[in-house]
Amino acid sequence: MIRINIIGAGRLGKTLAALARRSGRYRVQDVMTRGADSAAAACAFIGTGRPVTAWAELAAADLYLLAVPDAAIADCALRLAETEVPAGAVVFHASGVSGSELLRPAAARGAHVGSLHPAFSFADPAIALEGFSDVLCALEGDAEACLVLRELAQAIGGRPFQLAEGGKPAYHAALSVASNYLVTLTAIARRLAGQGGVPEALLTPLLGGLMRQTLDNALALGPQAALTGPIARGDASTVALHLQAMDDADLRAAYQALGRQTVALAGERLSGQARRQVLSALAPAEGSGS
Ligand SMILES: NC(=O)c1ccc[n+]([C@@H]2O[C@H](COP(=O)([O-])OP(=O)(O)OC[C@H]3O[C@@H](n4cnc5c(N)ncnc54)[C@H](OP(=O)(O)O)[C@@H]3O)[C@@H](O)[C@H]2O)c1
């Protein structure tokens, strides 16, 4: 049995620990938090494990998961490196944005280091435990750590894939753009439609249908083939009218910045002249600095 210590047993830590235990291939050993109550509650959820609150109490293990908040990972890696981590053990965290560079103190002591980020929400551990199936898990780290983490990801029901070295910030930015900015775009579209007089009750059917259809097209056909609208047609006067309708300078700047990305996406569908005219309509306002 592979021994795993869990340091930080909140939403993600205790769920991954319970999944590892359930796989039958891992023995959840020590479960460490700063408070005795939270460590005991996590062990009850996992169904096994020894609650621990001090670094010196940690027994040697094969795997160490640092499932503490992102801001605490580097400090915990330092504290862990001061304990007896066996050479060759794998120390990993689950942050989406940072890589194994946060674990350098453990690597300096002979541990293999990596990160395993499940693209999944652990908001409610009981629901997450039952719903964790075929979840994409981004791996990063040294070769030995990635090998061990790949096996762990598969054992708990994940679908592991490898990121490029140093790729975590760009990977996480992709998830934020895809998720958060989609919500922001929805809010902007609702505001503009409301300003134009669309009744409140029709905002969702009007925009929802279009957004769903567009997303389906972008995913099925690819972004370039799915692109329609004034920019792809080279219609600079429509773009100028859109901008005139926006009374918020920040919104105009955002529309212009995304518009320039859209011109790049349209590529050769735009003639040289059409591209120049649209880019001129989308040029940042003087003094905006963008
Ligand atoms: N939640 C998600 O959906 C999700 C998804 C993907 C990745 N992640 C990643 O998973 C990691 C953990 O996130 P989370 O949402 O599970 O956090 P969380 O629910 O806030 O849990 C954090 C845990 O760490 C413990 N802790 C905090 N500081 C500590 C320290 N200095 N030493 C030891 N234990 C400490 C806390 O218990 P005490 O306060 O009792 O110490 C708690 O058990 C993060 O890297 C996050 O980016 C989370």
Tab-separated table of C-alpha atoms and ligand atoms in Angstrom:
chain	number	residue	atom	x	y	z
A	1	MET	CA	0.000	0.000	0.000
A	2	ILE	CA	1.235	3.477	-0.865
A	3	ARG	CA	1.289	5.701	2.225
A	4	ILE	CA	-0.058	9.223	1.796
A	5	ASN	CA	0.047	12.118	4.281
A	6	ILE	CA	-2.477	14.922	3.819
A	7	ILE	CA	-1.355	18.369	4.978
A	8	GLY	CA	-4.353	20.692	4.823
A	9	ALA	CA	-7.588	18.736	4.856
A	10	GLY	CA	-10.208	21.196	3.673
A	11	ARG	CA	-12.516	20.798	0.704
A	12	LEU	CA	-9.967	19.364	-1.753
A	13	GLY	CA	-7.635	17.617	0.708
A	14	LYS	CA	-10.208	15.479	2.435
A	15	THR	CA	-12.005	14.617	-0.817
A	16	LEU	CA	-8.804	13.455	-2.567
A	17	ALA	CA	-7.850	11.535	0.569
A	18	ALA	CA	-11.231	9.774	0.655
A	19	LEU	CA	-10.952	8.948	-3.062
A	20	ALA	CA	-7.414	7.587	-2.581
A	21	ARG	CA	-8.567	5.426	0.301
A	22	ARG	CA	-11.568	4.204	-1.689
A	23	SER	CA	-9.269	3.096	-4.556
A	24	GLY	CA	-7.787	0.471	-2.229
A	25	ARG	CA	-4.242	1.315	-3.372
A	26	TYR	CA	-3.388	4.076	-0.901
A	27	ARG	CA	-3.241	4.154	2.877
A	28	VAL	CA	-4.196	7.585	4.194
A	29	GLN	CA	-1.836	7.959	7.099
A	30	ASP	CA	-1.496	11.378	8.800
A	31	VAL	CA	-4.072	14.140	8.280
A	32	MET	CA	-2.659	17.476	9.369
A	33	THR	CA	-4.374	20.847	9.889
A	34	ARG	CA	-3.648	23.661	12.343
A	35	GLY	CA	-6.685	22.876	14.489
A	36	ALA	CA	-7.269	19.522	16.239
A	37	ASP	CA	-11.011	19.717	15.564
A	38	SER	CA	-10.633	20.194	11.803
A	39	ALA	CA	-8.079	17.361	11.606
A	40	ALA	CA	-10.413	15.005	13.511
A	41	ALA	CA	-13.416	16.018	11.379
A	42	ALA	CA	-11.391	15.408	8.212
A	43	CYS	CA	-10.398	11.918	9.399
A	44	ALA	CA	-14.066	11.165	10.110
A	45	PHE	CA	-14.961	12.245	6.565
A	46	ILE	CA	-12.122	10.226	5.018
A	47	GLY	CA	-12.991	7.215	7.155
A	48	THR	CA	-9.391	6.712	8.260
A	49	GLY	CA	-6.186	8.594	9.146
A	50	ARG	CA	-4.448	9.937	12.218
A	51	PRO	CA	-5.252	13.568	13.105
A	52	VAL	CA	-2.052	15.611	13.476
A	53	THR	CA	-1.452	19.304	14.253
A	54	ALA	CA	2.362	19.556	14.525
A	55	TRP	CA	4.973	19.036	11.836
A	56	ALA	CA	7.177	16.994	14.170
A	57	GLU	CA	4.368	14.423	14.579
A	58	LEU	CA	4.264	13.491	10.881
A	59	ALA	CA	5.279	9.900	10.179
A	60	ALA	CA	7.288	9.070	7.040
A	61	ALA	CA	5.156	8.529	3.916
A	62	ASP	CA	5.531	7.859	0.184
A	63	LEU	CA	3.332	10.795	-0.866
A	64	TYR	CA	2.692	14.167	0.789
A	65	LEU	CA	-0.222	16.287	-0.441
A	66	LEU	CA	-0.024	19.960	0.551
A	67	ALA	CA	-3.720	20.865	0.182
A	68	VAL	CA	-3.455	24.150	2.048
A	69	PRO	CA	-4.568	27.509	0.568
A	70	ASP	CA	-2.272	28.605	-2.280
A	71	ALA	CA	-0.702	31.397	-0.210
A	72	ALA	CA	0.421	28.866	2.442
A	73	ILE	CA	1.992	26.258	0.117
A	74	ALA	CA	5.548	27.701	-0.008
A	75	ASP	CA	5.694	28.119	3.757
A	76	CYS	CA	4.338	24.605	4.348
A	77	ALA	CA	6.922	23.195	1.913
A	78	LEU	CA	9.624	24.881	3.965
A	79	ARG	CA	8.223	23.466	7.211
A	80	LEU	CA	7.833	20.015	5.686
A	81	ALA	CA	11.443	20.040	4.453
A	82	GLU	CA	12.565	20.492	8.068
A	83	THR	CA	10.934	17.138	8.966
A	84	GLU	CA	12.115	13.646	8.055
A	85	VAL	CA	10.738	13.389	4.506
A	86	PRO	CA	12.231	10.200	3.036
A	87	ALA	CA	14.450	10.751	-0.022
A	88	GLY	CA	12.463	9.713	-3.084
A	89	ALA	CA	9.068	10.557	-1.567
A	90	VAL	CA	6.740	12.645	-3.747
A	91	VAL	CA	5.585	16.016	-2.400
A	92	PHE	CA	2.815	17.709	-4.377
A	93	HIS	CA	0.181	20.413	-4.213
A	94	ALA	CA	-3.110	21.031	-6.039
A	95	SER	CA	-2.916	24.710	-6.947
A	96	GLY	CA	-4.118	25.615	-10.428
A	97	VAL	CA	-1.894	28.622	-10.996
A	98	SER	CA	1.439	27.660	-9.399
A	99	GLY	CA	3.825	24.853	-10.214
A	100	SER	CA	6.261	22.687	-8.332
A	101	GLU	CA	8.652	25.643	-7.941
A	102	LEU	CA	6.799	26.310	-4.665
A	103	LEU	CA	8.145	23.001	-3.378
A	104	ARG	CA	11.872	23.717	-3.882
A	105	PRO	CA	12.767	23.229	-0.182
A	106	ALA	CA	11.389	19.670	-0.352
A	107	ALA	CA	13.219	19.013	-3.638
A	108	ALA	CA	16.452	20.224	-2.032
A	109	ARG	CA	15.997	17.506	0.601
A	110	GLY	CA	15.750	14.787	-2.061
A	111	ALA	CA	11.980	14.607	-2.585
A	112	HIS	CA	10.375	14.483	-6.026
A	113	VAL	CA	8.021	17.418	-6.496
A	114	GLY	CA	4.992	18.100	-8.663
A	115	SER	CA	1.453	19.377	-8.787
A	116	LEU	CA	-1.881	17.760	-9.616
A	117	HIS	CA	-4.734	20.136	-10.406
A	118	PRO	CA	-8.177	18.601	-10.873
A	119	ALA	CA	-10.347	20.847	-13.069
A	120	PHE	CA	-13.265	20.341	-10.700
A	121	SER	CA	-15.101	22.206	-7.931
A	122	PHE	CA	-14.817	20.721	-4.436
A	123	ALA	CA	-17.250	23.255	-2.933
A	124	ASP	CA	-19.143	20.467	-1.123
A	125	PRO	CA	-16.836	17.513	-0.311
A	126	ALA	CA	-19.688	14.970	0.020
A	127	ILE	CA	-21.039	15.891	-3.422
A	128	ALA	CA	-17.508	16.096	-4.882
A	129	LEU	CA	-16.693	12.609	-3.586
A	130	GLU	CA	-19.637	11.067	-5.442
A	131	GLY	CA	-19.259	13.204	-8.576
A	132	PHE	CA	-15.513	12.808	-9.109
A	133	SER	CA	-15.377	10.725	-12.269
A	134	ASP	CA	-13.311	11.146	-15.436
A	135	VAL	CA	-12.091	14.524	-14.157
A	136	LEU	CA	-9.248	16.077	-16.155
A	137	CYS	CA	-6.209	16.443	-13.878
A	138	ALA	CA	-3.316	18.684	-14.979
A	139	LEU	CA	0.095	17.334	-13.984
A	140	GLU	CA	3.360	19.214	-13.741
A	141	GLY	CA	6.650	18.561	-11.997
A	142	ASP	CA	9.736	16.369	-12.240
A	143	ALA	CA	9.516	13.162	-14.246
A	144	GLU	CA	9.306	10.782	-11.273
A	145	ALA	CA	6.665	12.902	-9.519
A	146	CYS	CA	4.563	13.054	-12.693
A	147	LEU	CA	4.708	9.264	-13.054
A	148	VAL	CA	3.501	8.751	-9.475
A	149	LEU	CA	0.842	11.491	-9.757
A	150	ARG	CA	-0.434	10.025	-13.038
A	151	GLU	CA	-1.083	6.723	-11.210
A	152	LEU	CA	-2.769	8.548	-8.333
A	153	ALA	CA	-4.990	10.556	-10.691
A	154	GLN	CA	-6.064	7.394	-12.495
A	155	ALA	CA	-6.672	5.522	-9.236
A	156	ILE	CA	-9.026	8.218	-7.906
A	157	GLY	CA	-11.067	8.442	-11.121
A	158	GLY	CA	-9.238	11.296	-12.829
A	159	ARG	CA	-7.984	11.663	-16.411
A	160	PRO	CA	-4.400	12.946	-16.130
A	161	PHE	CA	-2.650	15.066	-18.725
A	162	GLN	CA	0.754	16.725	-18.748
A	163	LEU	CA	1.386	20.489	-18.828
A	164	ALA	CA	4.479	22.164	-20.262
A	165	GLU	CA	7.202	23.156	-17.819
A	166	GLY	CA	6.306	26.582	-16.396
A	167	GLY	CA	2.851	26.298	-17.997
A	168	LYS	CA	0.655	26.633	-14.899
A	169	PRO	CA	-0.066	30.414	-15.080
A	170	ALA	CA	-1.116	30.213	-18.757
A	171	TYR	CA	-3.131	27.034	-18.103
A	172	HIS	CA	-4.959	28.657	-15.207
A	173	ALA	CA	-5.502	31.884	-17.172
A	174	ALA	CA	-7.196	29.735	-19.842
A	175	LEU	CA	-9.619	28.325	-17.267
A	176	SER	CA	-10.357	31.801	-15.905
A	177	VAL	CA	-10.979	33.249	-19.370
A	178	ALA	CA	-13.223	30.311	-20.308
A	179	SER	CA	-15.218	30.411	-17.101
A	180	ASN	CA	-15.087	33.843	-15.431
A	181	TYR	CA	-14.953	36.004	-18.546
A	182	LEU	CA	-17.862	34.108	-20.074
A	183	VAL	CA	-19.876	35.267	-17.077
A	184	THR	CA	-18.558	38.834	-17.448
A	185	LEU	CA	-19.469	38.850	-21.153
A	186	THR	CA	-22.964	37.678	-20.248
A	187	ALA	CA	-23.333	40.559	-17.805
A	188	ILE	CA	-22.072	43.119	-20.355
A	189	ALA	CA	-24.394	41.801	-23.060
A	190	ARG	CA	-27.367	41.972	-20.665
A	191	ARG	CA	-26.501	45.554	-19.734
A	192	LEU	CA	-26.245	46.706	-23.360
A	193	ALA	CA	-29.431	44.893	-24.383
A	194	GLY	CA	-31.268	46.441	-21.418
A	195	GLN	CA	-29.939	49.880	-22.407
A	196	GLY	CA	-31.342	49.261	-25.886
A	197	GLY	CA	-34.782	48.601	-24.454
A	198	VAL	CA	-34.969	44.800	-24.457
A	199	PRO	CA	-37.514	43.833	-21.744
A	200	GLU	CA	-35.935	42.200	-18.690
A	201	ALA	CA	-37.938	38.995	-19.258
A	202	LEU	CA	-36.454	38.606	-22.751
A	203	LEU	CA	-32.794	39.113	-21.838
A	204	THR	CA	-32.159	35.440	-21.059
A	205	PRO	CA	-34.014	33.952	-24.063
A	206	LEU	CA	-32.511	36.543	-26.439
A	207	LEU	CA	-28.898	36.264	-25.301
A	208	GLY	CA	-28.940	32.709	-23.952
A	209	GLY	CA	-30.022	31.187	-27.243
A	210	LEU	CA	-27.389	33.104	-29.193
A	211	MET	CA	-24.626	32.402	-26.661
A	212	ARG	CA	-25.358	28.669	-26.506
A	213	GLN	CA	-25.494	28.372	-30.293
A	214	THR	CA	-22.242	30.333	-30.676
A	215	LEU	CA	-20.438	28.280	-28.036
A	216	ASP	CA	-21.606	25.047	-29.649
A	217	ASN	CA	-20.324	26.307	-33.013
A	218	ALA	CA	-16.975	27.457	-31.587
A	219	LEU	CA	-16.433	24.073	-29.910
A	220	ALA	CA	-17.606	22.021	-32.891
A	221	LEU	CA	-16.166	24.029	-35.799
A	222	GLY	CA	-13.235	25.781	-34.108
A	223	PRO	CA	-13.128	29.512	-33.260
A	224	GLN	CA	-12.155	30.773	-36.686
A	225	ALA	CA	-14.902	28.980	-38.618
A	226	ALA	CA	-17.503	29.882	-35.980
A	227	LEU	CA	-16.769	33.614	-36.174
A	228	THR	CA	-19.543	35.775	-37.684
A	229	GLY	CA	-20.567	39.412	-37.232
A	230	PRO	CA	-19.373	42.882	-38.193
A	231	ILE	CA	-15.673	42.444	-37.491
A	232	ALA	CA	-15.415	39.238	-39.549
A	233	ARG	CA	-17.313	41.060	-42.337
A	234	GLY	CA	-15.023	44.110	-42.160
A	235	ASP	CA	-17.936	46.409	-41.291
A	236	ALA	CA	-16.107	49.321	-39.590
A	237	SER	CA	-19.158	51.623	-39.492
A	238	THR	CA	-21.143	49.106	-37.395
A	239	VAL	CA	-18.203	48.797	-35.007
A	240	ALA	CA	-18.122	52.604	-34.677
A	241	LEU	CA	-21.881	52.693	-33.890
A	242	HIS	CA	-21.427	50.022	-31.205
A	243	LEU	CA	-18.728	52.120	-29.561
A	244	GLN	CA	-20.871	55.266	-29.698
A	245	ALA	CA	-23.605	53.412	-27.806
A	246	MET	CA	-21.246	52.721	-24.870
A	247	ASP	CA	-21.065	55.490	-22.304
A	248	ASP	CA	-18.476	53.727	-20.157
A	249	ALA	CA	-14.825	54.290	-21.173
A	250	ASP	CA	-13.688	51.002	-19.567
A	251	LEU	CA	-16.323	49.084	-21.506
A	252	ARG	CA	-15.279	50.776	-24.771
A	253	ALA	CA	-11.649	49.861	-24.046
A	254	ALA	CA	-12.628	46.227	-23.346
A	255	TYR	CA	-14.740	46.075	-26.543
A	256	GLN	CA	-11.814	47.514	-28.539
A	257	ALA	CA	-9.251	45.134	-27.030
A	258	LEU	CA	-11.436	42.077	-27.696
A	259	GLY	CA	-12.256	43.473	-31.127
A	260	ARG	CA	-8.548	43.591	-32.042
A	261	GLN	CA	-8.226	39.946	-30.927
A	262	THR	CA	-11.240	39.202	-33.151
A	263	VAL	CA	-9.563	40.912	-36.150
A	264	ALA	CA	-6.535	38.658	-35.610
A	265	LEU	CA	-8.837	35.620	-35.454
A	266	ALA	CA	-10.599	36.620	-38.676
A	267	GLY	CA	-7.184	36.519	-40.367
A	268	GLU	CA	-7.321	36.328	-44.142
A	269	ARG	CA	-11.099	36.572	-44.252
A	270	LEU	CA	-10.526	40.349	-44.075
A	271	SER	CA	-8.956	42.218	-46.982
A	272	GLY	CA	-6.048	44.525	-46.140
A	273	GLN	CA	-8.254	47.606	-46.491
A	274	ALA	CA	-11.116	46.194	-44.385
A	275	ARG	CA	-8.639	45.195	-41.670
A	276	ARG	CA	-7.164	48.724	-41.568
A	277	GLN	CA	-10.625	50.341	-41.343
A	278	VAL	CA	-11.828	48.024	-38.585
A	279	LEU	CA	-8.566	48.392	-36.646
A	280	SER	CA	-8.859	52.150	-36.937
A	281	ALA	CA	-12.383	52.002	-35.402
A	282	LEU	CA	-10.972	49.753	-32.673
A	283	ALA	CA	-7.910	51.875	-31.899
A	284	PRO	CA	-7.558	52.720	-28.195
A	285	ALA	CA	-8.670	56.252	-27.280
A	286	GLU	CA	-5.765	58.689	-26.971
A	287	GLY	CA	-4.334	58.812	-23.474
A	288	SER	CA	-6.026	55.515	-22.512
A	289	GLY	CA	-2.627	53.813	-22.276
A	290	SER	CA	-4.050	50.492	-23.538
B	1	LIG	N1	-11.723	23.895	-3.593
B	1	LIG	C1	-11.618	23.609	-4.896
B	1	LIG	O1	-12.631	23.465	-5.607
B	1	LIG	C2	-10.252	23.417	-5.515
B	1	LIG	C3	-10.181	22.965	-6.855
B	1	LIG	C4	-8.928	22.756	-7.433
B	1	LIG	C5	-7.775	23.028	-6.685
B	1	LIG	N2	-7.871	23.489	-5.407
B	1	LIG	C6	-6.628	23.749	-4.646
B	1	LIG	O2	-6.597	22.929	-3.487
B	1	LIG	C7	-5.856	23.566	-2.437
B	1	LIG	C8	-6.694	23.611	-1.185
B	1	LIG	O3	-7.876	24.348	-1.449
B	1	LIG	P1	-9.216	24.095	-0.591
B	1	LIG	O4	-10.314	24.768	-1.335
B	1	LIG	O5	-9.347	22.652	-0.242
B	1	LIG	O6	-8.887	24.946	0.741
B	1	LIG	P2	-9.690	24.949	2.121
B	1	LIG	O7	-11.012	24.266	1.976
B	1	LIG	O8	-9.634	26.357	2.612
B	1	LIG	O9	-8.798	24.033	3.073
B	1	LIG	C9	-7.524	24.398	3.479
B	1	LIG	C10	-7.069	23.414	4.550
B	1	LIG	O10	-5.737	23.729	4.912
B	1	LIG	C11	-5.647	23.835	6.330
B	1	LIG	N3	-4.589	24.812	6.544
B	1	LIG	C12	-4.608	26.129	6.245
B	1	LIG	N4	-3.403	26.675	6.501
B	1	LIG	C13	-2.617	25.669	6.946
B	1	LIG	C14	-1.281	25.600	7.360
B	1	LIG	N5	-0.510	26.703	7.381
B	1	LIG	N6	-0.784	24.402	7.748
B	1	LIG	C15	-1.566	23.292	7.731
B	1	LIG	N7	-2.864	23.296	7.344
B	1	LIG	C16	-3.373	24.479	6.961
B	1	LIG	C17	-7.037	24.226	6.803
B	1	LIG	O11	-7.359	23.782	8.093
B	1	LIG	P3	-7.055	24.677	9.404
B	1	LIG	O12	-7.579	26.058	9.111
B	1	LIG	O13	-7.723	23.957	10.515
B	1	LIG	O14	-5.575	24.670	9.496
B	1	LIG	C18	-7.886	23.416	5.819
B	1	LIG	O15	-8.003	22.089	6.270
B	1	LIG	C19	-5.466	24.951	-2.987
B	1	LIG	O16	-4.163	24.875	-3.511
B	1	LIG	C20	-6.486	25.172	-4.108
B	1	LIG	O17	-5.990	26.047	-5.125
B	1	LIG	C21	-9.079	23.685	-4.788
